[in-house]
Amino acid sequence: MARLTFRCCLLLTSLCLPLPAAADERIPHAQDRPPGPALAPQDAIARMTVPPGFSVELIAAEPDVVNPTAMTIDERGRYWITESLEYPRRSPGPGKDRVRVLEDTDGDGRTDQTTVFMEGLNIPSGIAVGHGGVWVANAPDLLFVQDTDGDGKADSQEVVVTGFGRDDTHELPNSLTWGPDGWLYGLNGVFNPSHIRYGPSNPNFKADSEGWKFTCAMFRIHPATREFQVFCEGTSNPWGIAFDDAGEAFVSACVIDHLWHLTETGYYHRQGGPYPPFTWKIESIVQHRHQKAAYCGIHWYDSDAYPEPFRRKLYMGNIHGGCINSDRVIPQGATYRGEPENDLLTANDAWFMPVVQKTGPDGCLCILDWYDRYHCYQDANRDPGGIDRLRGRLYRIRYQNTPHSRPFNLATETDQSLLEMLSSPNGFRRDTAQRLLSERLLQNRSPQLQHSLHRLVTDNPQRETRLRCLGILGVAGMLEEPLLLTLLQDSEPIVRARSIRAARELRTPSPELLTAALERSSDAAHSVRLQTVITAARQPAAAAMPVLVSVLAQADDDPLTPRIVWKHLQPLLEQQAALFVAEVRRQNPAGKGIPASVLQLLPRIAERVLAAATPDNASLAALLDLLLLDPTSSTAADQCLQLLLSRLRSGETTAAAAENLGQLLRQPLQKAVTENSPVAVSALQLLVATQSADATKLARQKFEQATDPELRLQLLDAFIIARTPDAEKLARSLIESNPQPELLRKIILATGRIRTPEASRLLLEKTPTLPPDVRPAAIEILTDQLPSSIQLMELVREGKVEPGNINSNQARKMLLFKDQSLMDLVTRHWGSVRTERDPARQELIARMRNELLVARGNPVAGKAVFAKVCGQCHKMYGEGADVGPDITRNGRASFEQLLSNVFDPSLVIGAAYQAQTIVTTNGQIITGLPVEDNDQRVVLKIQGNRTETVPRSDIEQQVTSPLSLMPEGLEKQLQPSELHDLFAWLTLDKPHTDPNARFLPGARIEPGKARKTADYPQFVEQLLPGFSVESSGEGGIELLENHFGRPALRTHPPDKNRPCRLSATMQLPVAAKIKLRISVASHQQGDWQLDVKINGQQRHKSIIRPNQNPRWKDLEIDLSDLSGQKMSIDLFNTPNDWSNEFGFWNAAEVVSE
């Protein structure tokens, strides 16, 4: 069931960003209060604040632009804008969306001519002009569209590539942007799985092509050859690409950190979903946050229309914050560090949605505003009638009297004029000149233009101009090797780096050129060495390995280069481990010591060698031998040994392989133990795990004598891996040693790996008395197997374990065993289990909203409840488990969002948060979120902060659930007081100990009275958003925190002959069932008459009495006959006998199915 809320005027559609949806929109997601009515364009500008000397001007507004999603500016200064009335429609196919062209023909700064270039689109989310046509992202396709007859209308289109997903229509392909290399770049979001193939007319089309599968990624397309490439992967819902003066790519993203520097072949942190095997993810470049975490658009600004302090900055649209944020970037190794600057603009208007920022023809920053009350897709999906499809604005942020552009057409300029324009102080002109020159060189292959570009590359004093010329020559395929050989020796590091990149992109680079490029691996500049790594990755292993090892050794504290090295080194280790060890020895002879950056990577290398189809144990042993003999490398050595243990623990390394490895390592391991080196404990663990009798005897002595519980746990772990017969007895002794809860949880998890009847009996015995925040870990283990599941449910039957200790996921998992006796126990003593989302959760949310708005819990106690329940999967303020999203900043933008996420977690689920269930060949059932899923293994994050690795060969069945891993039914697990305490903790935006902590928007009713009609909205909107009250007697209206257990809006008829009227207008969705739900009550000593009129027709009449039971009357009125129609609603508080005729209103909402 989708729930819609009333709005005061006819409303129509919206754009947004990720998080599960709420049930009844009181305040839109991530907003602090109801947004209020839309402002006229000039009124909106009047509210905006900008730095001194700046002003905001209107370029265009509705009806000339509505629901804008993307924008580009062509060589005539015309604004090409995509508009979407279809959002958030998921289905592909023709739609009502369009591309509109706006033009300022008289140079006054306002557009005065508009043309619809193309119609029939379906959420066009990206646009670029160039190379003879218009490029439009219109998922599933990326189109190249032309106007062949010059009438300003599209009449020819080509599907360049196809296969972009539409699972999540706020994460569609977007931000089509011409890169410094002349390719067209774009982005795709994390919850929008795509499988890209060439269109049939693309010259690269092959019917049997595997194509490219990805979710969040940056891609690029060559404008002439139509070649498609995935440039890099990761982030969340990136929307906006900016290239700085050096040609480096920056993107903005939502929910996670907002600013990312993207490098070719990199794999970046993901908001959700599994990573490819052996990924070492790259992180964002910021440690700070601006107002809120929803960004759209980013632009590198460097034009002389603004004074110097505002140039060479990144400007980003902050949708929830209603601002244009600014960051500066500072080089750090081969990447950057972002630092905050002051905001360029603050809208002071909740409707402001800055989706695109670009330098305009006059050099000023232009802001495209999808002006809407709803920012997020949850609101759009729930209340399509509340979306405003009729507004949109385009602004200019002008400094002082910067002149407006007069009409122009750069396409008519000569080659020489465009070459000079590459050094223009106006960023728009620089970018446009580069694109036009690229088009001309590709089309005409002019030797004269080629010569001029060669001369500028070598002789121009401006670095940026040289780089632009290099990009023009490269995209046209007219870069000559002698020029590149010269540029490889250039004094500018970024020129050397870009030359290496250009060299590898030649169709057939000569061995001489490649050798010269790879020789820059010892260059003084991080950026140059990074490009040698990416180039080396395309060469045979013998040529690549020396470069990878050398660059890694020089990485120092560079946060990016080691990760790119690893990306290209790890595939080689499948068969070339010996080559790597030999190269490390060659570059680091005895006595020299292994560089710290190489040491940092060795544990990953050890794991990768072990994961090979045929592990090279000899090379691994040689590598570990190097580490064990080097006293400075003990940390890396210890990490390597622990990795070996983890693979033995998971079964990924077989017993035979382990025994062989143990024999190869026995001597250095025994030496480490004997000499009590820093790795002595790990060495002893590995010796025990590989069946060394002497080591087992020594370990048992240490276990009995040790007083350190952590050491005893490490030794127990080794005994469990070695399958020591009395491991269960050793585990019992640890459990009964009264350890601290966190250590006890680790012991429980270790005991769960013993997998014997005795170990199960031990867990069953201890479960009822375990601390509340440890018990879930034991129950998760016990529900993995059939015998222990039956015994656990017997404990529930006997009253020794509360049914609420078992969540719905665990109950669902037990039913998968298909054992009739277990199924009967679950049904009788736990309850029925749903296999799909329960639509009645919406009604529960309404009830919980009322209860929690009235309740006053204790946040200190709530923190303990969080640790017991939520903290098994989520972190908050750094505490808890890393299974689901960290909810410090995610999922709690408002009270409504929090209610939905907690009580209806399966309403909207990204693919990354769908639970996966694995049935193993030995009958174990495991449910969790995928971290890795590949040909070798599946790694799941399990409730209780446990990671379970299952070799692919051990998997009998793997199923993806349509439900969230977060179970429904929290209200059944907790007592009401615990629930109140939990929400007292969750609804604070900061820890309760922080004096600046405030409640989330909507989490508290702000009671008060209003006598003047003008003051009514601030109170009405809190409970009945979208309604207006004309007049109310007896002192006006009053908002109450608690009236018979619910918050309420109190009204009264103005006099005995006139009712108090509450009214709203909305557009109903098309749906099979639509109901109006109203909750009303009376004064305890009076009654009144409720009248409901829809479109002026009476639909309901009843007396609301003080003695009714329950005191609140919840009504449903069928509106299915009005599906898809505009509707006016009038609710009347009508007098009845004129005695305390107060009307109390708790809710008025429309529900559709």
JSON list of N, CA and C in Angstrom, two decimals, residues 49-78:
[
{"chain": "A", "resi": 49, "resn": "THR", "atom": "N", "xyz": [20.85, 34.13, -0.08]},
{"chain": "A", "resi": 49, "resn": "THR", "atom": "CA", "xyz": [21.99, 34.90, 0.40]},
{"chain": "A", "resi": 49, "resn": "THR", "atom": "C", "xyz": [23.24, 34.45, -0.33]},
{"chain": "A", "resi": 50, "resn": "VAL", "atom": "N", "xyz": [24.05, 35.42, -0.75]},
{"chain": "A", "resi": 50, "resn": "VAL", "atom": "CA", "xyz": [25.31, 35.17, -1.45]},
{"chain": "A", "resi": 50, "resn": "VAL", "atom": "C", "xyz": [26.36, 36.10, -0.85]},
{"chain": "A", "resi": 51, "resn": "PRO", "atom": "N", "xyz": [27.65, 35.87, -1.12]},
{"chain": "A", "resi": 51, "resn": "PRO", "atom": "CA", "xyz": [28.69, 36.74, -0.54]},
{"chain": "A", "resi": 51, "resn": "PRO", "atom": "C", "xyz": [28.56, 38.18, -1.04]},
{"chain": "A", "resi": 52, "resn": "PRO", "atom": "N", "xyz": [29.14, 39.12, -0.32]},
{"chain": "A", "resi": 52, "resn": "PRO", "atom": "CA", "xyz": [29.11, 40.53, -0.74]},
{"chain": "A", "resi": 52, "resn": "PRO", "atom": "C", "xyz": [29.64, 40.69, -2.16]},
{"chain": "A", "resi": 53, "resn": "GLY", "atom": "N", "xyz": [28.96, 41.52, -2.92]},
{"chain": "A", "resi": 53, "resn": "GLY", "atom": "CA", "xyz": [29.35, 41.77, -4.31]},
{"chain": "A", "resi": 53, "resn": "GLY", "atom": "C", "xyz": [28.66, 40.88, -5.30]},
{"chain": "A", "resi": 54, "resn": "PHE", "atom": "N", "xyz": [28.05, 39.79, -4.81]},
{"chain": "A", "resi": 54, "resn": "PHE", "atom": "CA", "xyz": [27.36, 38.85, -5.70]},
{"chain": "A", "resi": 54, "resn": "PHE", "atom": "C", "xyz": [25.85, 39.11, -5.65]},
{"chain": "A", "resi": 55, "resn": "SER", "atom": "N", "xyz": [25.18, 38.69, -6.69]},
{"chain": "A", "resi": 55, "resn": "SER", "atom": "CA", "xyz": [23.72, 38.73, -6.74]},
{"chain": "A", "resi": 55, "resn": "SER", "atom": "C", "xyz": [23.24, 37.53, -7.52]},
{"chain": "A", "resi": 56, "resn": "VAL", "atom": "N", "xyz": [21.94, 37.22, -7.39]},
{"chain": "A", "resi": 56, "resn": "VAL", "atom": "CA", "xyz": [21.34, 36.10, -8.11]},
{"chain": "A", "resi": 56, "resn": "VAL", "atom": "C", "xyz": [20.33, 36.67, -9.10]},
{"chain": "A", "resi": 57, "resn": "GLU", "atom": "N", "xyz": [20.42, 36.21, -10.34]},
{"chain": "A", "resi": 57, "resn": "GLU", "atom": "CA", "xyz": [19.51, 36.65, -11.38]},
{"chain": "A", "resi": 57, "resn": "GLU", "atom": "C", "xyz": [18.78, 35.46, -11.98]},
{"chain": "A", "resi": 58, "resn": "LEU", "atom": "N", "xyz": [17.60, 35.70, -12.43]},
{"chain": "A", "resi": 58, "resn": "LEU", "atom": "CA", "xyz": [16.81, 34.67, -13.08]},
{"chain": "A", "resi": 58, "resn": "LEU", "atom": "C", "xyz": [17.11, 34.64, -14.57]},
{"chain": "A", "resi": 59, "resn": "ILE", "atom": "N", "xyz": [17.51, 33.47, -15.07]},
{"chain": "A", "resi": 59, "resn": "ILE", "atom": "CA", "xyz": [17.71, 33.29, -16.51]},
{"chain": "A", "resi": 59, "resn": "ILE", "atom": "C", "xyz": [16.43, 32.77, -17.15]},
{"chain": "A", "resi": 60, "resn": "ALA", "atom": "N", "xyz": [15.77, 31.81, -16.48]},
{"chain": "A", "resi": 60, "resn": "ALA", "atom": "CA", "xyz": [14.53, 31.24, -17.00]},
{"chain": "A", "resi": 60, "resn": "ALA", "atom": "C", "xyz": [13.76, 30.62, -15.85]},
{"chain": "A", "resi": 61, "resn": "ALA", "atom": "N", "xyz": [12.46, 30.45, -16.04]},
{"chain": "A", "resi": 61, "resn": "ALA", "atom": "CA", "xyz": [11.61, 29.83, -15.03]},
{"chain": "A", "resi": 61, "resn": "ALA", "atom": "C", "xyz": [10.38, 29.25, -15.72]},
{"chain": "A", "resi": 62, "resn": "GLU", "atom": "N", "xyz": [9.57, 28.53, -14.90]},
{"chain": "A", "resi": 62, "resn": "GLU", "atom": "CA", "xyz": [8.35, 27.99, -15.44]},
{"chain": "A", "resi": 62, "resn": "GLU", "atom": "C", "xyz": [7.50, 29.08, -16.07]},
{"chain": "A", "resi": 63, "resn": "PRO", "atom": "N", "xyz": [6.82, 28.84, -17.17]},
{"chain": "A", "resi": 63, "resn": "PRO", "atom": "CA", "xyz": [6.61, 27.54, -17.82]},
{"chain": "A", "resi": 63, "resn": "PRO", "atom": "C", "xyz": [7.68, 27.17, -18.84]},
{"chain": "A", "resi": 64, "resn": "ASP", "atom": "N", "xyz": [8.73, 28.03, -18.99]},
{"chain": "A", "resi": 64, "resn": "ASP", "atom": "CA", "xyz": [9.76, 27.73, -20.00]},
{"chain": "A", "resi": 64, "resn": "ASP", "atom": "C", "xyz": [10.65, 26.57, -19.61]},
{"chain": "A", "resi": 65, "resn": "VAL", "atom": "N", "xyz": [10.71, 26.26, -18.32]},
{"chain": "A", "resi": 65, "resn": "VAL", "atom": "CA", "xyz": [11.46, 25.09, -17.86]},
{"chain": "A", "resi": 65, "resn": "VAL", "atom": "C", "xyz": [10.70, 24.48, -16.68]},
{"chain": "A", "resi": 66, "resn": "VAL", "atom": "N", "xyz": [10.43, 23.17, -16.76]},
{"chain": "A", "resi": 66, "resn": "VAL", "atom": "CA", "xyz": [9.73, 22.47, -15.67]},
{"chain": "A", "resi": 66, "resn": "VAL", "atom": "C", "xyz": [10.42, 21.14, -15.41]},
{"chain": "A", "resi": 67, "resn": "ASN", "atom": "N", "xyz": [10.49, 20.79, -14.12]},
{"chain": "A", "resi": 67, "resn": "ASN", "atom": "CA", "xyz": [11.12, 19.53, -13.71]},
{"chain": "A", "resi": 67, "resn": "ASN", "atom": "C", "xyz": [12.43, 19.25, -14.44]},
{"chain": "A", "resi": 68, "resn": "PRO", "atom": "N", "xyz": [13.38, 20.17, -14.41]},
{"chain": "A", "resi": 68, "resn": "PRO", "atom": "CA", "xyz": [14.64, 19.95, -15.14]},
{"chain": "A", "resi": 68, "resn": "PRO", "atom": "C", "xyz": [15.52, 18.92, -14.45]},
{"chain": "A", "resi": 69, "resn": "THR", "atom": "N", "xyz": [16.14, 18.04, -15.24]},
{"chain": "A", "resi": 69, "resn": "THR", "atom": "CA", "xyz": [17.00, 16.99, -14.67]},
{"chain": "A", "resi": 69, "resn": "THR", "atom": "C", "xyz": [18.45, 17.12, -15.10]},
{"chain": "A", "resi": 70, "resn": "ALA", "atom": "N", "xyz": [18.72, 17.74, -16.24]},
{"chain": "A", "resi": 70, "resn": "ALA", "atom": "CA", "xyz": [20.09, 17.84, -16.73]},
{"chain": "A", "resi": 70, "resn": "ALA", "atom": "C", "xyz": [20.19, 19.04, -17.67]},
{"chain": "A", "resi": 71, "resn": "MET", "atom": "N", "xyz": [21.41, 19.52, -17.88]},
{"chain": "A", "resi": 71, "resn": "MET", "atom": "CA", "xyz": [21.59, 20.71, -18.72]},
{"chain": "A", "resi": 71, "resn": "MET", "atom": "C", "xyz": [22.98, 20.72, -19.34]},
{"chain": "A", "resi": 72, "resn": "THR", "atom": "N", "xyz": [23.07, 21.26, -20.54]},
{"chain": "A", "resi": 72, "resn": "THR", "atom": "CA", "xyz": [24.34, 21.58, -21.16]},
{"chain": "A", "resi": 72, "resn": "THR", "atom": "C", "xyz": [24.17, 22.90, -21.90]},
{"chain": "A", "resi": 73, "resn": "ILE", "atom": "N", "xyz": [25.27, 23.53, -22.28]},
{"chain": "A", "resi": 73, "resn": "ILE", "atom": "CA", "xyz": [25.23, 24.82, -22.98]},
{"chain": "A", "resi": 73, "resn": "ILE", "atom": "C", "xyz": [26.04, 24.68, -24.26]},
{"chain": "A", "resi": 74, "resn": "ASP", "atom": "N", "xyz": [25.45, 25.04, -25.39]},
{"chain": "A", "resi": 74, "resn": "ASP", "atom": "CA", "xyz": [26.12, 24.80, -26.66]},
{"chain": "A", "resi": 74, "resn": "ASP", "atom": "C", "xyz": [26.97, 26.00, -27.09]},
{"chain": "A", "resi": 75, "resn": "GLU", "atom": "N", "xyz": [27.55, 25.91, -28.28]},
{"chain": "A", "resi": 75, "resn": "GLU", "atom": "CA", "xyz": [28.47, 26.92, -28.79]},
{"chain": "A", "resi": 75, "resn": "GLU", "atom": "C", "xyz": [27.79, 28.25, -29.12]},
{"chain": "A", "resi": 76, "resn": "ARG", "atom": "N", "xyz": [26.46, 28.28, -29.10]},
{"chain": "A", "resi": 76, "resn": "ARG", "atom": "CA", "xyz": [25.73, 29.54, -29.28]},
{"chain": "A", "resi": 76, "resn": "ARG", "atom": "C", "xyz": [25.22, 30.10, -27.95]},
{"chain": "A", "resi": 77, "resn": "GLY", "atom": "N", "xyz": [25.60, 29.47, -26.86]},
{"chain": "A", "resi": 77, "resn": "GLY", "atom": "CA", "xyz": [25.16, 29.93, -25.55]},
{"chain": "A", "resi": 77, "resn": "GLY", "atom": "C", "xyz": [23.75, 29.51, -25.22]},
{"chain": "A", "resi": 78, "resn": "ARG", "atom": "N", "xyz": [23.19, 28.57, -25.97]},
{"chain": "A", "resi": 78, "resn": "ARG", "atom": "CA", "xyz": [21.83, 28.09, -25.71]},
{"chain": "A", "resi": 78, "resn": "ARG", "atom": "C", "xyz": [21.86, 27.02, -24.63]}
]
